[in-house]
Amino acid sequence: MSFVIKPYELSDIVWVVETASYRSIVEEANRPDLVNIRRWYEIAQLIDSHGIGFIVWKDEERVGMIGSLIFPNLFNPEIKTSTIVTWYVLPEYRKSRVSMMLFKAMEEESKLAADGMTFSLLSNNMIKERTLTKLGFELTESAFTKRFGELNGN
């Protein structure tokens, strides 16, 4: 299998939103409440204009993607963080090197634009903590969510 990694481009947005984001959020994370296609397109455009993104191709097919936005630290805006906001690999390529290619490319590019990198996971994500630890990430925070109203099923 020959994989090629390329920088994210505007021409990738439909696949990023309607395949990668949809499958990741709805089918795998089981969070249909997070579906807002218009907002997803806005985020995809922000990645193109103010962030970092990569697509992995096999022949003429997109098989994986990763995207981050660069944010100033809330408490010290001189510190910049590359925040991975979207990441997806087609299931049939998850045991290949596609995921590693995406993370390595993101790390290299993030080093040029930011002081660090963050990656948040939904609670039912399939990525194991030890995998992220191998990639140099460390668990530094936990987040708790309390939903109100319709999002809580009321």
mmCIF file of C-alpha atoms in Angstrom:
data_model
loop_
_atom_site.group_PDB
_atom_site.id
_atom_site.type_symbol
_atom_site.label_atom_id
_atom_site.label_comp_id
_atom_site.label_asym_id
_atom_site.label_seq_id
_atom_site.Cartn_x
_atom_site.Cartn_y
_atom_site.Cartn_z
ATOM 1 C CA MET A 1 0.000 0.000 0.000
ATOM 2 C CA SER A 2 1.345 3.355 -0.953
ATOM 3 C CA PHE A 3 0.108 6.290 1.115
ATOM 4 C CA VAL A 4 0.765 9.953 0.384
ATOM 5 C CA ILE A 5 0.220 12.724 2.909
ATOM 6 C CA LYS A 6 -0.666 16.166 1.595
ATOM 7 C CA PRO A 7 -1.560 19.472 3.204
ATOM 8 C CA TYR A 8 -5.254 20.042 3.688
ATOM 9 C CA GLU A 9 -6.822 22.149 0.921
ATOM 10 C CA LEU A 10 -10.195 23.781 0.325
ATOM 11 C CA SER A 11 -11.006 21.029 -2.148
ATOM 12 C CA ASP A 12 -10.909 18.548 0.770
ATOM 13 C CA ILE A 13 -13.645 20.252 2.782
ATOM 14 C CA VAL A 14 -16.640 18.246 1.522
ATOM 15 C CA TRP A 15 -14.908 14.948 2.372
ATOM 16 C CA VAL A 16 -13.705 16.282 5.728
ATOM 17 C CA VAL A 17 -17.198 17.413 6.747
ATOM 18 C CA GLU A 18 -19.538 14.934 5.131
ATOM 19 C CA THR A 19 -17.457 11.783 5.462
ATOM 20 C CA ALA A 20 -14.788 12.127 8.140
ATOM 21 C CA SER A 21 -16.580 14.422 10.599
ATOM 22 C CA TYR A 22 -19.973 12.800 10.158
ATOM 23 C CA ARG A 23 -18.696 9.252 10.599
ATOM 24 C CA SER A 24 -16.514 10.216 13.540
ATOM 25 C CA ILE A 25 -19.187 12.131 15.462
ATOM 26 C CA VAL A 26 -22.395 10.308 14.522
ATOM 27 C CA GLU A 27 -21.455 6.740 13.717
ATOM 28 C CA GLU A 28 -18.512 6.206 16.055
ATOM 29 C CA ALA A 29 -18.912 8.655 18.934
ATOM 30 C CA ASN A 30 -22.709 8.245 18.798
ATOM 31 C CA ARG A 31 -23.230 11.989 19.321
ATOM 32 C CA PRO A 32 -25.892 13.028 16.775
ATOM 33 C CA ASP A 33 -26.578 16.025 19.049
ATOM 34 C CA LEU A 34 -23.296 17.520 17.793
ATOM 35 C CA VAL A 35 -24.417 17.574 14.156
ATOM 36 C CA ASN A 36 -24.388 21.098 12.785
ATOM 37 C CA ILE A 37 -23.183 20.821 9.196
ATOM 38 C CA ARG A 38 -22.984 24.600 8.706
ATOM 39 C CA ARG A 39 -20.707 24.919 11.744
ATOM 40 C CA TRP A 40 -18.618 21.946 10.611
ATOM 41 C CA TYR A 41 -18.011 23.700 7.292
ATOM 42 C CA GLU A 42 -16.969 26.855 9.164
ATOM 43 C CA ILE A 43 -14.480 24.846 11.242
ATOM 44 C CA ALA A 44 -13.127 23.122 8.115
ATOM 45 C CA GLN A 45 -12.601 26.532 6.482
ATOM 46 C CA LEU A 46 -10.871 27.814 9.638
ATOM 47 C CA ILE A 47 -8.480 24.876 9.525
ATOM 48 C CA ASP A 48 -7.633 25.804 5.949
ATOM 49 C CA SER A 49 -7.138 29.504 6.683
ATOM 50 C CA HIS A 50 -5.879 29.641 10.292
ATOM 51 C CA GLY A 51 -4.852 26.143 11.211
ATOM 52 C CA ILE A 52 -2.961 23.056 10.195
ATOM 53 C CA GLY A 53 -4.416 20.131 8.312
ATOM 54 C CA PHE A 54 -3.340 17.042 6.450
ATOM 55 C CA ILE A 55 -5.042 14.422 4.291
ATOM 56 C CA VAL A 56 -3.650 10.953 3.627
ATOM 57 C CA TRP A 57 -4.364 9.571 0.189
ATOM 58 C CA LYS A 58 -4.142 6.040 -1.152
ATOM 59 C CA ASP A 59 -4.192 6.216 -4.924
ATOM 60 C CA GLU A 60 -7.041 8.669 -5.657
ATOM 61 C CA GLU A 61 -8.910 8.095 -2.378
ATOM 62 C CA ARG A 62 -8.787 10.108 0.839
ATOM 63 C CA VAL A 63 -8.308 7.656 3.698
ATOM 64 C CA GLY A 64 -7.562 9.873 6.686
ATOM 65 C CA MET A 65 -7.302 13.429 7.928
ATOM 66 C CA ILE A 66 -6.250 15.559 10.868
ATOM 67 C CA GLY A 67 -6.854 19.235 11.532
ATOM 68 C CA SER A 68 -5.923 21.704 14.234
ATOM 69 C CA LEU A 69 -6.477 25.344 15.058
ATOM 70 C CA ILE A 70 -3.884 27.576 16.692
ATOM 71 C CA PHE A 71 -5.168 29.276 19.826
ATOM 72 C CA PRO A 72 -3.532 31.663 22.289
ATOM 73 C CA ASN A 73 -3.489 30.458 25.880
ATOM 74 C CA LEU A 74 -6.367 31.948 27.864
ATOM 75 C CA PHE A 75 -4.081 33.122 30.677
ATOM 76 C CA ASN A 76 -0.973 34.004 28.692
ATOM 77 C CA PRO A 77 -1.727 34.840 25.043
ATOM 78 C CA GLU A 78 1.975 34.736 24.180
ATOM 79 C CA ILE A 79 1.737 30.950 24.501
ATOM 80 C CA LYS A 80 0.201 29.348 21.399
ATOM 81 C CA THR A 81 -1.353 25.891 21.279
ATOM 82 C CA SER A 82 -2.107 23.738 18.269
ATOM 83 C CA THR A 83 -5.442 22.193 19.243
ATOM 84 C CA ILE A 84 -6.387 19.111 17.255
ATOM 85 C CA VAL A 85 -10.085 19.574 16.566
ATOM 86 C CA THR A 86 -10.685 16.803 14.059
ATOM 87 C CA TRP A 87 -9.041 13.515 13.242
ATOM 88 C CA TYR A 88 -10.367 10.530 11.319
ATOM 89 C CA VAL A 89 -9.088 7.451 9.510
ATOM 90 C CA LEU A 90 -11.351 5.164 7.493
ATOM 91 C CA PRO A 91 -11.837 1.926 9.487
ATOM 92 C CA GLU A 92 -10.185 -0.280 6.879
ATOM 93 C CA TYR A 93 -6.932 1.724 7.212
ATOM 94 C CA ARG A 94 -6.689 1.927 11.010
ATOM 95 C CA LYS A 95 -4.194 -0.901 11.306
ATOM 96 C CA SER A 96 -1.944 0.716 8.717
ATOM 97 C CA ARG A 97 0.512 3.565 9.251
ATOM 98 C CA VAL A 98 -2.028 6.272 8.303
ATOM 99 C CA SER A 99 -2.705 7.413 11.886
ATOM 100 C CA MET A 100 1.000 7.706 12.652
ATOM 101 C CA MET A 101 1.615 9.633 9.428
ATOM 102 C CA LEU A 102 -1.086 12.130 10.404
ATOM 103 C CA PHE A 103 0.160 12.634 13.952
ATOM 104 C CA LYS A 104 3.795 12.974 12.912
ATOM 105 C CA ALA A 105 2.966 15.526 10.208
ATOM 106 C CA MET A 106 0.778 17.453 12.657
ATOM 107 C CA GLU A 107 3.498 17.465 15.287
ATOM 108 C CA GLU A 108 6.161 18.729 12.875
ATOM 109 C CA GLU A 109 3.979 21.528 11.540
ATOM 110 C CA SER A 110 2.679 22.430 15.011
ATOM 111 C CA LYS A 111 6.246 22.902 16.257
ATOM 112 C CA LEU A 112 6.622 25.693 13.701
ATOM 113 C CA ALA A 113 3.391 27.489 14.683
ATOM 114 C CA ALA A 114 2.860 26.812 18.388
ATOM 115 C CA ASP A 115 4.433 26.078 21.747
ATOM 116 C CA GLY A 116 2.538 22.834 22.274
ATOM 117 C CA MET A 117 -0.245 20.613 21.048
ATOM 118 C CA THR A 118 -3.473 19.383 22.674
ATOM 119 C CA PHE A 119 -5.860 16.616 21.750
ATOM 120 C CA SER A 120 -9.196 16.073 23.496
ATOM 121 C CA LEU A 121 -11.203 12.887 23.193
ATOM 122 C CA LEU A 122 -14.866 12.138 23.659
ATOM 123 C CA SER A 123 -15.380 9.628 26.464
ATOM 124 C CA ASN A 124 -16.199 6.727 24.139
ATOM 125 C CA ASN A 125 -13.284 7.322 21.756
ATOM 126 C CA MET A 126 -11.381 4.241 20.604
ATOM 127 C CA ILE A 127 -7.908 5.793 20.979
ATOM 128 C CA LYS A 128 -6.128 4.359 23.972
ATOM 129 C CA GLU A 129 -4.332 6.593 26.456
ATOM 130 C CA ARG A 130 -1.151 4.543 26.048
ATOM 131 C CA THR A 131 -1.157 5.286 22.303
ATOM 132 C CA LEU A 132 -1.195 9.019 22.994
ATOM 133 C CA THR A 133 1.482 8.593 25.670
ATOM 134 C CA LYS A 134 3.712 6.845 23.105
ATOM 135 C CA LEU A 135 3.209 9.878 20.860
ATOM 136 C CA GLY A 136 4.489 12.159 23.627
ATOM 137 C CA PHE A 137 1.157 13.392 24.976
ATOM 138 C CA GLU A 138 0.536 13.494 28.703
ATOM 139 C CA LEU A 139 -2.804 13.630 30.470
ATOM 140 C CA THR A 140 -2.927 17.091 32.016
ATOM 141 C CA GLU A 141 -6.642 17.738 32.510
ATOM 142 C CA SER A 142 -10.004 16.049 32.785
ATOM 143 C CA ALA A 143 -13.274 17.523 31.637
ATOM 144 C CA PHE A 144 -16.710 16.838 33.062
ATOM 145 C CA THR A 145 -19.929 17.689 31.250
ATOM 146 C CA LYS A 146 -23.396 18.247 32.619
ATOM 147 C CA ARG A 147 -26.114 18.588 29.995
ATOM 148 C CA PHE A 148 -29.305 20.588 30.401
ATOM 149 C CA GLY A 149 -32.632 20.519 28.589
ATOM 150 C CA GLU A 150 -33.086 18.701 25.318
ATOM 151 C CA LEU A 151 -29.463 17.553 25.153
ATOM 152 C CA ASN A 152 -30.047 15.660 28.389
ATOM 153 C CA GLY A 153 -33.081 13.893 26.960
ATOM 154 C CA ASN A 154 -35.609 16.100 28.812
#
